[in-house]
Amino acid sequence: MKHTQITAIFTVFILQLLVQGPSAQFSDGHEHNLQNIHARTTQSLDGLWSIIVDPLENGFYNARWQPRENGFFKDQKMSTPSELIEYNFDTDEQLMVPGDWNTQKEKLYYYEGTIWYRKIFDIDTIDDSEYFIHFGAVNNEAIIYLNGEKVGSHVGGYTSFSVKVTDSIREKNNVLVLKVDTKRKEDGIPTINTDWWNYGGITRSVHVVQIPKQHVYDYYLYLDPETKSQIKGWVQLGNSKEKDKVALRIPELNIDHEIYVDENGFAEFTINATPKTWSPSDPKRYEVLFDYMGTQLKDDIGFRIITTSGSQILLNGEPIFLKGISIHEEAPFKTGRVTSIEQVRVLLQWAKELGCNYVRLAHYPHNEDMVREAERMGLMVWSEIPVYWTVQFDNNETYANAEHQLEEMIARDKNRASVVLWSIANETPIGDSRLEFLANLAAKARALDSTRLITAALDPDGTSSREGKNFIDDPLGEHLDVIGINYYCGWYGGTPESCRTIEWDTKYDKPMIMSEFGGGALQGLHGEENERWTEEYQSAVYRNNIEMLKNIEFLAGTSPWILMDFRSHRRHLRRIQSDFNRKGLISEQGVKKESFYIMQEYYNSIEY
Ligand code: GCU
């Protein structure tokens, strides 16, 4: 992202606030996006938080539906025996953070609405540092209060954000309160209908982050796709002065590069270097150190180049077939949102066992551990914002929300070599406003990050028929580098056997990824191949679709739907689905179905 773009974006943002006011559709100007917090000084706020379930939002609005001065965020206590206060966090219930509320309490299983969270904490020292509170994710709309005052707000259930609290944090008895609202909204991102459970809550970890007054705020490093022998990027300081020096060191490459920032604390750099490139077979990362004003910020960064040539995807200049699997952020065994790195490792290890070199993290940015562990384990990542199905493409606030979540997704993972594809949508219905909405998102993604490929998973409705073949001509294809197609032959249409002879053609000289295919089976249910929900039926779907894939000469990868059964409000069939989408190759209890081994055999038969 060029400096001019930063200034431009910042200017636009300020103008938006001036013009639109803090319409708070997604943030109100307090918001920050501090990155790489695990390399900084943090204090975890994970654990039990007190909660108040508030379906009518009494804690925020009075009886005339006006915002209250003394809402639940004041955490009031009776000052006289007769005072009327109709809430008390101390005597109410508790929830674990991180974690969704739906799987923590039976009575919250279906709950979609507001829950207030409160955490009281001390911090070791107050000095002239800057203090932030960082949230891995809160689903879906959050208002954040510290010691009775609003310090920020955020919309988007799957991206990290932070609020600056330097002016309001104290050493003892900090009262942090969040209003968390998971109501689904037609103008939301995602919109009101999705095929995954609306797990609400503070679903990822929370930390107090203490950084030096003068600090490295953010940075971006990448191997220049043009020269292949230069590391380029930028660094952004906080509270710096013009011409302050920051040293960028990569010891293993004998790099010790002095950078002098401008009046905004920003500087770009280009360093001659020929690092060993990151790849699934050799996921090499380098220790990168930024030294500024006596403090050091460290990261482990891999360098690779991802491009396309005609219908091929090239990793470091060599064609590669993306042997993938789609994954929802559903925890194995316990179910609910993933809340630990152990669960991350189980999911990614299953992907490796399947023979994958790529994972499609559907349909929203997963937790940061998922992306960092994929980088460590040698798995390429398709990362996606939840512009899913029928969002309101003609609504400017909806677009601003989608764009903000795109910015946050890229801001968090821009330095992760594993991420090779930014996906801007999934199965969106063809239409002029949808095309404009997504074309703008694609342009925005490229403006933020020119080094990765832009994609989207297209609905088969966007495919025509020509000379008896499925013909890919969705107009969105013009704006994508890689075209994802979701196609459920043998499940949502046709018999499994009918799939093997289906042929494809495309209007675009671009790589195609079959981003979804497959079918459902209840693990352990056996019968004839024509019996829906048996493992035998699912196996027939896989065997015949694999034959179809072999005949698509412009196919550059696939990520069948899906690694593991996952919870969804749309899957009602008792005794078979029981609120679970059964298209997993593995049950949520970790038992592999026959089709796992069919897919594994296919991947093991592919050379590169
Ligand atoms: C769609 C969609 C998925 C959904 C799947 C299904 O392709 O992208 O989110 O779960 O089909 O119907 O199981």
Tab-separated table of C-alpha atoms in Angstrom, residues 47-441:
chain	number	residue	atom	x	y	z
A	47	GLY	CA	-11.329	-16.324	31.553
A	48	LEU	CA	-14.709	-15.877	33.231
A	49	TRP	CA	-16.537	-12.592	32.595
A	50	SER	CA	-19.761	-11.553	34.308
A	51	ILE	CA	-22.709	-11.205	31.930
A	52	ILE	CA	-26.238	-9.876	31.712
A	53	VAL	CA	-28.550	-11.247	29.008
A	54	ASP	CA	-30.488	-8.251	27.647
A	55	PRO	CA	-32.824	-9.110	24.732
A	56	LEU	CA	-34.626	-5.747	24.894
A	57	GLU	CA	-31.409	-3.758	25.375
A	58	ASN	CA	-32.664	-2.203	28.626
A	59	GLY	CA	-29.038	-1.712	29.540
A	60	PHE	CA	-28.689	0.738	26.656
A	61	TYR	CA	-32.156	2.277	26.022
A	62	ASN	CA	-34.746	3.711	28.425
A	63	ALA	CA	-38.464	3.005	28.168
A	64	ARG	CA	-38.768	5.696	25.487
A	65	TRP	CA	-36.069	3.937	23.460
A	66	GLN	CA	-33.555	6.703	24.102
A	67	PRO	CA	-29.935	5.906	25.027
A	68	ARG	CA	-29.558	5.885	28.825
A	69	GLU	CA	-27.046	8.027	30.688
A	70	ASN	CA	-26.633	5.336	33.312
A	71	GLY	CA	-26.748	2.159	31.276
A	72	PHE	CA	-25.259	-1.172	32.297
A	73	PHE	CA	-21.886	0.173	31.187
A	74	LYS	CA	-21.827	2.201	34.436
A	75	ASP	CA	-21.759	-1.011	36.495
A	76	GLN	CA	-23.682	0.833	39.204
A	77	LYS	CA	-23.898	-0.330	42.827
A	78	MET	CA	-26.574	0.663	45.346
A	79	SER	CA	-25.311	3.652	47.346
A	80	THR	CA	-28.219	3.566	49.792
A	81	PRO	CA	-30.370	0.635	50.933
A	82	SER	CA	-33.348	2.159	49.127
A	83	GLU	CA	-31.690	2.951	45.794
A	84	LEU	CA	-33.365	1.285	42.800
A	85	ILE	CA	-30.854	-0.378	40.480
A	86	GLU	CA	-32.331	-3.191	38.419
A	87	TYR	CA	-29.138	-4.931	37.374
A	88	ASN	CA	-26.029	-6.269	39.051
A	89	PHE	CA	-23.179	-7.976	37.249
A	90	ASP	CA	-21.911	-9.370	40.579
A	91	THR	CA	-24.993	-11.472	41.172
A	92	ASP	CA	-25.645	-12.346	37.526
A	93	GLU	CA	-24.176	-15.167	35.423
A	94	GLN	CA	-20.765	-15.737	33.839
A	95	LEU	CA	-19.364	-16.806	30.466
A	96	MET	CA	-15.910	-17.916	29.382
A	97	VAL	CA	-13.932	-15.648	27.070
A	98	PRO	CA	-12.956	-16.621	24.413
A	99	GLY	CA	-16.047	-18.548	23.483
A	100	ASP	CA	-19.466	-18.373	21.913
A	101	TRP	CA	-22.395	-18.247	24.317
A	102	ASN	CA	-24.554	-20.689	22.325
A	103	THR	CA	-22.547	-23.755	23.365
A	104	GLN	CA	-21.779	-22.549	26.911
A	105	LYS	CA	-25.323	-22.373	28.244
A	106	GLU	CA	-28.281	-24.484	27.103
A	107	LYS	CA	-30.659	-21.505	27.401
A	108	LEU	CA	-28.420	-19.433	25.089
A	109	TYR	CA	-28.257	-22.092	22.345
A	110	TYR	CA	-30.598	-20.218	19.992
A	111	TYR	CA	-30.136	-16.750	21.555
A	112	GLU	CA	-29.498	-13.910	19.106
A	113	GLY	CA	-29.472	-10.493	20.717
A	114	THR	CA	-27.529	-8.446	23.249
A	115	ILE	CA	-25.441	-9.786	26.088
A	116	TRP	CA	-23.440	-7.429	28.307
A	117	TYR	CA	-19.992	-8.611	29.393
A	118	ARG	CA	-17.966	-7.204	32.288
A	119	LYS	CA	-14.366	-7.789	33.339
A	120	ILE	CA	-12.653	-6.067	36.266
A	121	PHE	CA	-8.858	-5.995	36.147
A	122	ASP	CA	-5.770	-4.327	37.535
A	123	ILE	CA	-2.625	-3.657	35.564
A	124	ASP	CA	0.891	-3.862	36.897
A	125	THR	CA	2.224	-0.448	36.008
A	126	ILE	CA	0.930	2.813	34.621
A	127	ASP	CA	3.680	4.837	32.958
A	128	ASP	CA	3.908	6.982	29.832
A	129	SER	CA	3.182	3.945	27.624
A	130	GLU	CA	0.245	3.782	25.257
A	131	TYR	CA	-2.432	1.288	26.323
A	132	PHE	CA	-4.847	-0.555	24.044
A	133	ILE	CA	-7.398	-3.281	24.537
A	134	HIS	CA	-7.224	-5.787	21.663
A	135	PHE	CA	-10.079	-8.118	20.668
A	136	GLY	CA	-9.445	-11.144	18.425
A	137	ALA	CA	-13.107	-10.981	17.405
A	138	VAL	CA	-16.507	-10.097	18.837
A	139	ASN	CA	-19.598	-11.343	16.984
A	140	ASN	CA	-21.156	-9.178	15.837
A	141	GLU	CA	-21.666	-5.555	16.973
A	142	ALA	CA	-19.710	-4.339	19.989
A	143	ILE	CA	-19.693	-1.157	22.026
A	144	ILE	CA	-16.750	-0.957	24.409
A	145	TYR	CA	-16.740	0.974	27.698
A	146	LEU	CA	-13.919	1.399	30.189
A	147	ASN	CA	-14.581	2.787	33.668
A	148	GLY	CA	-18.032	3.980	32.642
A	149	GLU	CA	-17.021	5.787	29.445
A	150	LYS	CA	-17.378	4.632	25.840
A	151	VAL	CA	-13.938	3.970	24.332
A	152	GLY	CA	-14.948	2.459	21.006
A	153	SER	CA	-17.305	0.391	18.908
A	154	HIS	CA	-16.924	-2.223	16.186
A	155	VAL	CA	-19.040	-4.067	13.662
A	156	GLY	CA	-17.903	-7.372	12.132
A	157	GLY	CA	-17.820	-10.706	13.874
A	158	TYR	CA	-14.595	-12.177	12.494
A	159	THR	CA	-11.887	-9.512	12.384
A	160	SER	CA	-9.600	-8.265	15.134
A	161	PHE	CA	-9.646	-4.688	16.366
A	162	SER	CA	-8.293	-2.634	19.242
A	163	VAL	CA	-9.332	0.455	21.169
A	164	LYS	CA	-6.855	2.945	22.624
A	165	VAL	CA	-7.407	3.414	26.378
A	166	THR	CA	-4.310	5.366	27.461
A	167	ASP	CA	-6.452	8.220	28.805
A	168	SER	CA	-8.915	6.087	30.757
A	169	ILE	CA	-7.034	3.050	32.082
A	170	ARG	CA	-5.858	3.045	35.699
A	171	GLU	CA	-3.773	0.735	37.880
A	172	LYS	CA	-6.567	-0.708	39.997
A	173	ASN	CA	-10.132	-1.788	39.472
A	174	ASN	CA	-10.580	-1.166	35.748
A	175	VAL	CA	-14.162	-1.938	34.785
A	176	LEU	CA	-14.339	-3.098	31.153
A	177	VAL	CA	-17.894	-3.535	29.810
A	178	LEU	CA	-18.965	-4.653	26.342
A	179	LYS	CA	-22.380	-4.563	24.766
A	180	VAL	CA	-22.351	-7.488	22.302
A	181	ASP	CA	-25.233	-7.813	19.845
A	182	THR	CA	-25.582	-10.740	17.440
A	183	LYS	CA	-28.910	-9.801	15.880
A	184	ARG	CA	-28.740	-10.685	12.193
A	185	LYS	CA	-29.568	-7.756	9.901
A	186	GLU	CA	-30.580	-7.657	6.233
A	187	ASP	CA	-28.123	-4.794	5.644
A	188	GLY	CA	-25.377	-6.620	7.563
A	189	ILE	CA	-22.203	-8.425	6.451
A	190	PRO	CA	-23.074	-11.307	6.574
A	191	THR	CA	-26.731	-10.713	5.939
A	192	ILE	CA	-29.705	-12.367	7.601
A	193	ASN	CA	-29.345	-15.854	6.055
A	194	THR	CA	-26.235	-17.977	6.298
A	195	ASP	CA	-25.484	-21.693	6.353
A	196	TRP	CA	-23.516	-21.572	9.586
A	197	TRP	CA	-24.513	-21.052	13.225
A	198	ASN	CA	-24.613	-17.458	14.429
A	199	TYR	CA	-22.254	-18.081	17.363
A	200	GLY	CA	-22.428	-14.933	19.478
A	201	GLY	CA	-20.078	-13.453	21.992
A	202	ILE	CA	-16.490	-12.461	22.603
A	203	THR	CA	-15.415	-15.416	20.529
A	204	ARG	CA	-11.650	-14.791	20.486
A	205	SER	CA	-9.120	-13.638	23.104
A	206	VAL	CA	-8.919	-10.210	24.721
A	207	HIS	CA	-5.660	-8.564	25.814
A	208	VAL	CA	-4.493	-5.330	27.352
A	209	VAL	CA	-1.548	-4.245	25.181
A	210	GLN	CA	1.066	-1.867	26.582
A	211	ILE	CA	3.382	-0.306	24.012
A	212	PRO	CA	6.110	2.334	24.409
A	213	LYS	CA	5.043	5.928	23.869
A	214	GLN	CA	7.141	5.931	20.708
A	215	HIS	CA	6.611	2.634	18.965
A	216	VAL	CA	6.433	0.623	15.756
A	217	TYR	CA	2.700	0.649	15.072
A	218	ASP	CA	2.555	-1.452	11.887
A	219	TYR	CA	4.648	-2.769	8.976
A	220	TYR	CA	4.411	-4.761	5.765
A	221	LEU	CA	7.155	-6.810	4.073
A	222	TYR	CA	6.946	-8.770	0.838
A	223	LEU	CA	9.203	-10.257	-1.830
A	224	ASP	CA	8.850	-8.079	-4.900
A	225	PRO	CA	7.017	-10.163	-7.546
A	226	GLU	CA	8.744	-8.220	-10.343
A	227	THR	CA	12.406	-8.399	-9.378
A	228	LYS	CA	12.124	-11.489	-7.123
A	229	SER	CA	15.323	-10.201	-5.507
A	230	GLN	CA	14.097	-7.333	-3.387
A	231	ILE	CA	12.208	-7.209	-0.097
A	232	LYS	CA	9.862	-4.232	-0.213
A	233	GLY	CA	7.421	-2.781	2.239
A	234	TRP	CA	6.668	0.007	4.646
A	235	VAL	CA	6.764	0.793	8.344
A	236	GLN	CA	4.430	3.024	10.347
A	237	LEU	CA	5.601	4.463	13.673
A	238	GLY	CA	3.489	5.978	16.451
A	239	ASN	CA	4.271	9.275	18.259
A	240	SER	CA	7.418	9.662	16.153
A	241	LYS	CA	9.160	12.703	14.766
A	242	GLU	CA	10.211	13.373	11.196
A	243	LYS	CA	13.464	11.584	10.285
A	244	ASP	CA	13.304	9.250	13.308
A	245	LYS	CA	15.349	6.158	12.550
A	246	VAL	CA	14.060	2.616	12.778
A	247	ALA	CA	16.316	-0.339	12.042
A	248	LEU	CA	14.917	-3.287	10.125
A	249	ARG	CA	16.982	-6.411	10.754
A	250	ILE	CA	16.764	-9.881	9.237
A	251	PRO	CA	19.861	-11.527	10.769
A	252	GLU	CA	19.734	-14.711	8.673
A	253	LEU	CA	19.916	-12.567	5.523
A	254	ASN	CA	22.558	-10.240	6.979
A	255	ILE	CA	20.118	-7.376	6.634
A	256	ASP	CA	20.440	-4.402	8.968
A	257	HIS	CA	18.636	-1.606	7.161
A	258	GLU	CA	18.218	1.916	8.511
A	259	ILE	CA	14.891	3.555	7.712
A	260	TYR	CA	14.090	7.248	8.284
A	261	VAL	CA	10.408	8.107	8.554
A	262	ASP	CA	8.520	11.159	7.299
A	263	GLU	CA	6.472	13.635	9.323
A	264	ASN	CA	3.678	11.040	9.586
A	265	GLY	CA	6.013	8.395	10.975
A	266	PHE	CA	5.798	6.478	7.706
A	267	ALA	CA	8.487	5.175	5.372
A	268	GLU	CA	8.725	2.726	2.500
A	269	PHE	CA	11.797	0.603	1.898
A	270	THR	CA	13.408	-1.606	-0.733
A	271	ILE	CA	16.174	-3.978	0.281
A	272	ASN	CA	18.139	-6.198	-2.090
A	273	ALA	CA	17.731	-9.751	-0.857
A	274	THR	CA	17.245	-13.273	-2.190
A	275	PRO	CA	15.559	-15.076	0.694
A	276	LYS	CA	14.783	-18.783	0.544
A	277	THR	CA	11.156	-18.748	-0.549
A	278	TRP	CA	8.290	-20.099	1.567
A	279	SER	CA	6.383	-23.052	0.145
A	280	PRO	CA	4.181	-25.871	1.460
A	281	SER	CA	7.087	-28.282	1.053
A	282	ASP	CA	9.507	-25.894	2.785
A	283	PRO	CA	7.622	-23.321	4.897
A	284	LYS	CA	10.700	-21.201	5.567
A	285	ARG	CA	10.223	-18.113	7.744
A	286	TYR	CA	12.768	-15.498	8.772
A	287	GLU	CA	13.055	-13.673	12.083
A	288	VAL	CA	12.357	-10.005	11.329
A	289	LEU	CA	13.240	-7.368	13.939
A	290	PHE	CA	12.336	-3.686	14.115
A	291	ASP	CA	14.487	-1.671	16.532
A	292	TYR	CA	13.170	1.780	17.454
A	293	MET	CA	13.965	3.997	20.437
A	294	GLY	CA	15.456	1.121	22.384
A	295	THR	CA	12.563	-1.251	21.919
A	296	GLN	CA	12.317	-4.222	19.557
A	297	LEU	CA	9.352	-5.720	17.732
A	298	LYS	CA	9.772	-9.210	16.271
A	299	ASP	CA	7.890	-11.254	13.721
A	300	ASP	CA	8.499	-14.467	11.764
A	301	ILE	CA	7.859	-13.796	8.099
A	302	GLY	CA	7.972	-16.039	5.041
A	303	PHE	CA	8.727	-14.665	1.585
A	304	ARG	CA	7.089	-16.088	-1.538
A	305	ILE	CA	5.564	-14.965	-4.801
A	306	ILE	CA	2.070	-15.977	-5.913
A	307	THR	CA	1.011	-15.156	-9.477
A	308	THR	CA	-0.962	-16.641	-12.348
A	309	SER	CA	-0.057	-17.463	-15.910
A	310	GLY	CA	-3.048	-18.274	-18.101
A	311	SER	CA	-4.979	-20.954	-16.251
A	312	GLN	CA	-2.089	-21.842	-13.934
A	313	ILE	CA	-1.342	-20.619	-10.429
A	314	LEU	CA	2.389	-20.121	-9.942
A	315	LEU	CA	4.060	-20.297	-6.548
A	316	ASN	CA	7.551	-18.800	-6.763
A	317	GLY	CA	7.299	-19.061	-10.531
A	318	GLU	CA	6.379	-22.754	-10.620
A	319	PRO	CA	2.896	-24.129	-11.463
A	320	ILE	CA	1.170	-25.579	-8.408
A	321	PHE	CA	-2.157	-27.385	-8.023
A	322	LEU	CA	-4.012	-26.267	-4.893
A	323	LYS	CA	-4.992	-29.501	-3.144
A	324	GLY	CA	-7.366	-28.101	-0.596
A	325	ILE	CA	-10.285	-28.455	1.716
A	326	SER	CA	-12.857	-25.945	2.948
A	327	ILE	CA	-13.002	-25.382	6.696
A	328	HIS	CA	-15.460	-23.589	8.983
A	329	GLU	CA	-14.182	-22.296	12.328
A	330	GLU	CA	-16.059	-25.057	14.187
A	331	ALA	CA	-14.168	-26.668	17.066
A	332	PRO	CA	-13.633	-30.418	16.784
A	333	PHE	CA	-15.174	-32.542	19.543
A	334	LYS	CA	-16.571	-29.707	21.743
A	335	THR	CA	-18.133	-27.901	18.713
A	336	GLY	CA	-18.895	-24.172	18.829
A	337	ARG	CA	-16.327	-21.566	17.838
A	338	VAL	CA	-12.646	-22.610	17.850
A	339	THR	CA	-11.105	-21.221	21.040
A	340	SER	CA	-7.656	-22.789	21.300
A	341	ILE	CA	-4.532	-23.430	19.289
A	342	GLU	CA	-4.924	-27.130	20.049
A	343	GLN	CA	-8.228	-27.159	18.137
A	344	VAL	CA	-6.539	-25.236	15.309
A	345	ARG	CA	-3.820	-27.861	15.129
A	346	VAL	CA	-6.335	-30.720	15.031
A	347	LEU	CA	-8.150	-29.158	12.064
A	348	LEU	CA	-4.977	-28.322	10.135
A	349	GLN	CA	-3.406	-31.694	10.891
A	350	TRP	CA	-6.500	-33.363	9.413
A	351	ALA	CA	-6.016	-31.205	6.307
A	352	LYS	CA	-2.379	-32.297	6.071
A	353	GLU	CA	-3.427	-35.930	6.514
A	354	LEU	CA	-5.884	-35.484	3.645
A	355	GLY	CA	-2.924	-34.509	1.449
A	356	CYS	CA	-3.667	-30.785	1.320
A	357	ASN	CA	-1.283	-27.961	0.517
A	358	TYR	CA	-4.104	-25.379	0.833
A	359	VAL	CA	-7.113	-24.624	3.046
A	360	ARG	CA	-10.129	-22.471	2.201
A	361	LEU	CA	-11.036	-20.708	5.439
A	362	ALA	CA	-14.760	-20.186	4.901
A	363	HIS	CA	-16.704	-17.891	4.934
A	364	TYR	CA	-15.025	-15.288	7.124
A	365	PRO	CA	-11.501	-14.565	8.432
A	366	HIS	CA	-10.596	-17.280	10.927
A	367	ASN	CA	-8.663	-16.660	14.154
A	368	GLU	CA	-5.066	-15.539	13.763
A	369	ASP	CA	-3.656	-18.826	15.065
A	370	MET	CA	-5.274	-20.605	12.101
A	371	VAL	CA	-3.352	-18.451	9.615
A	372	ARG	CA	-0.066	-18.469	11.539
A	373	GLU	CA	-0.219	-22.239	12.103
A	374	ALA	CA	-1.000	-22.792	8.406
A	375	GLU	CA	2.117	-20.746	7.614
A	376	ARG	CA	4.204	-22.822	10.026
A	377	MET	CA	2.801	-26.145	8.751
A	378	GLY	CA	3.073	-25.294	5.040
A	379	LEU	CA	-0.556	-24.741	4.034
A	380	MET	CA	-1.601	-21.993	1.618
A	381	VAL	CA	-4.720	-20.076	2.706
A	382	TRP	CA	-7.805	-18.709	0.920
A	383	SER	CA	-9.104	-16.052	3.316
A	384	GLU	CA	-12.616	-14.638	2.808
A	385	ILE	CA	-14.882	-11.866	4.068
A	386	PRO	CA	-18.514	-12.887	4.756
A	387	VAL	CA	-20.073	-11.200	1.700
A	388	TYR	CA	-22.281	-14.233	1.484
A	389	TRP	CA	-25.415	-14.857	-0.629
A	390	THR	CA	-27.977	-12.046	-0.659
A	391	VAL	CA	-26.296	-9.033	0.959
A	392	GLN	CA	-27.765	-5.614	0.156
A	393	PHE	CA	-25.561	-4.724	-2.808
A	394	ASP	CA	-27.293	-1.383	-3.386
A	395	ASN	CA	-26.755	-0.190	0.208
A	396	ASN	CA	-23.769	2.131	0.737
A	397	GLU	CA	-23.537	1.356	4.480
A	398	THR	CA	-23.449	-2.354	3.657
A	399	TYR	CA	-20.615	-1.701	1.199
A	400	ALA	CA	-18.720	0.393	3.784
A	401	ASN	CA	-19.095	-2.458	6.278
A	402	ALA	CA	-17.817	-5.028	3.763
A	403	GLU	CA	-14.896	-2.802	2.795
A	404	HIS	CA	-14.006	-2.215	6.434
A	405	GLN	CA	-13.933	-5.951	7.109
A	406	LEU	CA	-11.775	-6.408	3.996
A	407	GLU	CA	-9.345	-3.766	5.313
A	408	GLU	CA	-9.209	-5.462	8.715
A	409	MET	CA	-8.674	-8.927	7.199
A	410	ILE	CA	-5.785	-7.656	5.063
A	411	ALA	CA	-4.349	-5.521	7.880
A	412	ARG	CA	-4.071	-8.536	10.182
A	413	ASP	CA	-2.685	-11.100	7.741
A	414	LYS	CA	-0.758	-9.017	5.186
A	415	ASN	CA	2.542	-10.405	6.494
A	416	ARG	CA	1.481	-14.060	6.393
A	417	ALA	CA	3.090	-15.998	3.534
A	418	SER	CA	0.390	-18.671	3.902
A	419	VAL	CA	-2.324	-16.303	2.641
A	420	VAL	CA	-2.270	-16.427	-1.159
A	421	LEU	CA	-5.904	-15.618	-1.998
A	422	TRP	CA	-8.201	-12.849	-0.736
A	423	SER	CA	-11.800	-13.816	-1.424
A	424	ILE	CA	-14.371	-11.054	-1.630
A	425	ALA	CA	-17.576	-13.091	-1.802
A	426	ASN	CA	-19.363	-16.409	-1.768
A	427	GLU	CA	-22.253	-17.400	-4.045
A	428	THR	CA	-23.643	-13.915	-4.629
A	429	PRO	CA	-26.584	-13.668	-7.046
A	430	ILE	CA	-25.851	-12.162	-10.491
A	431	GLY	CA	-26.933	-8.520	-10.871
A	432	ASP	CA	-25.689	-5.052	-11.753
A	433	SER	CA	-25.462	-3.717	-8.177
A	434	ARG	CA	-23.723	-6.936	-7.074
A	435	LEU	CA	-21.208	-6.575	-9.887
A	436	GLU	CA	-20.447	-2.960	-8.975
A	437	PHE	CA	-20.244	-3.768	-5.242
A	438	LEU	CA	-17.804	-6.634	-5.808
A	439	ALA	CA	-15.775	-4.910	-8.525
A	440	ASN	CA	-15.173	-2.081	-6.046
A	441	LEU	CA	-14.183	-4.569	-3.333
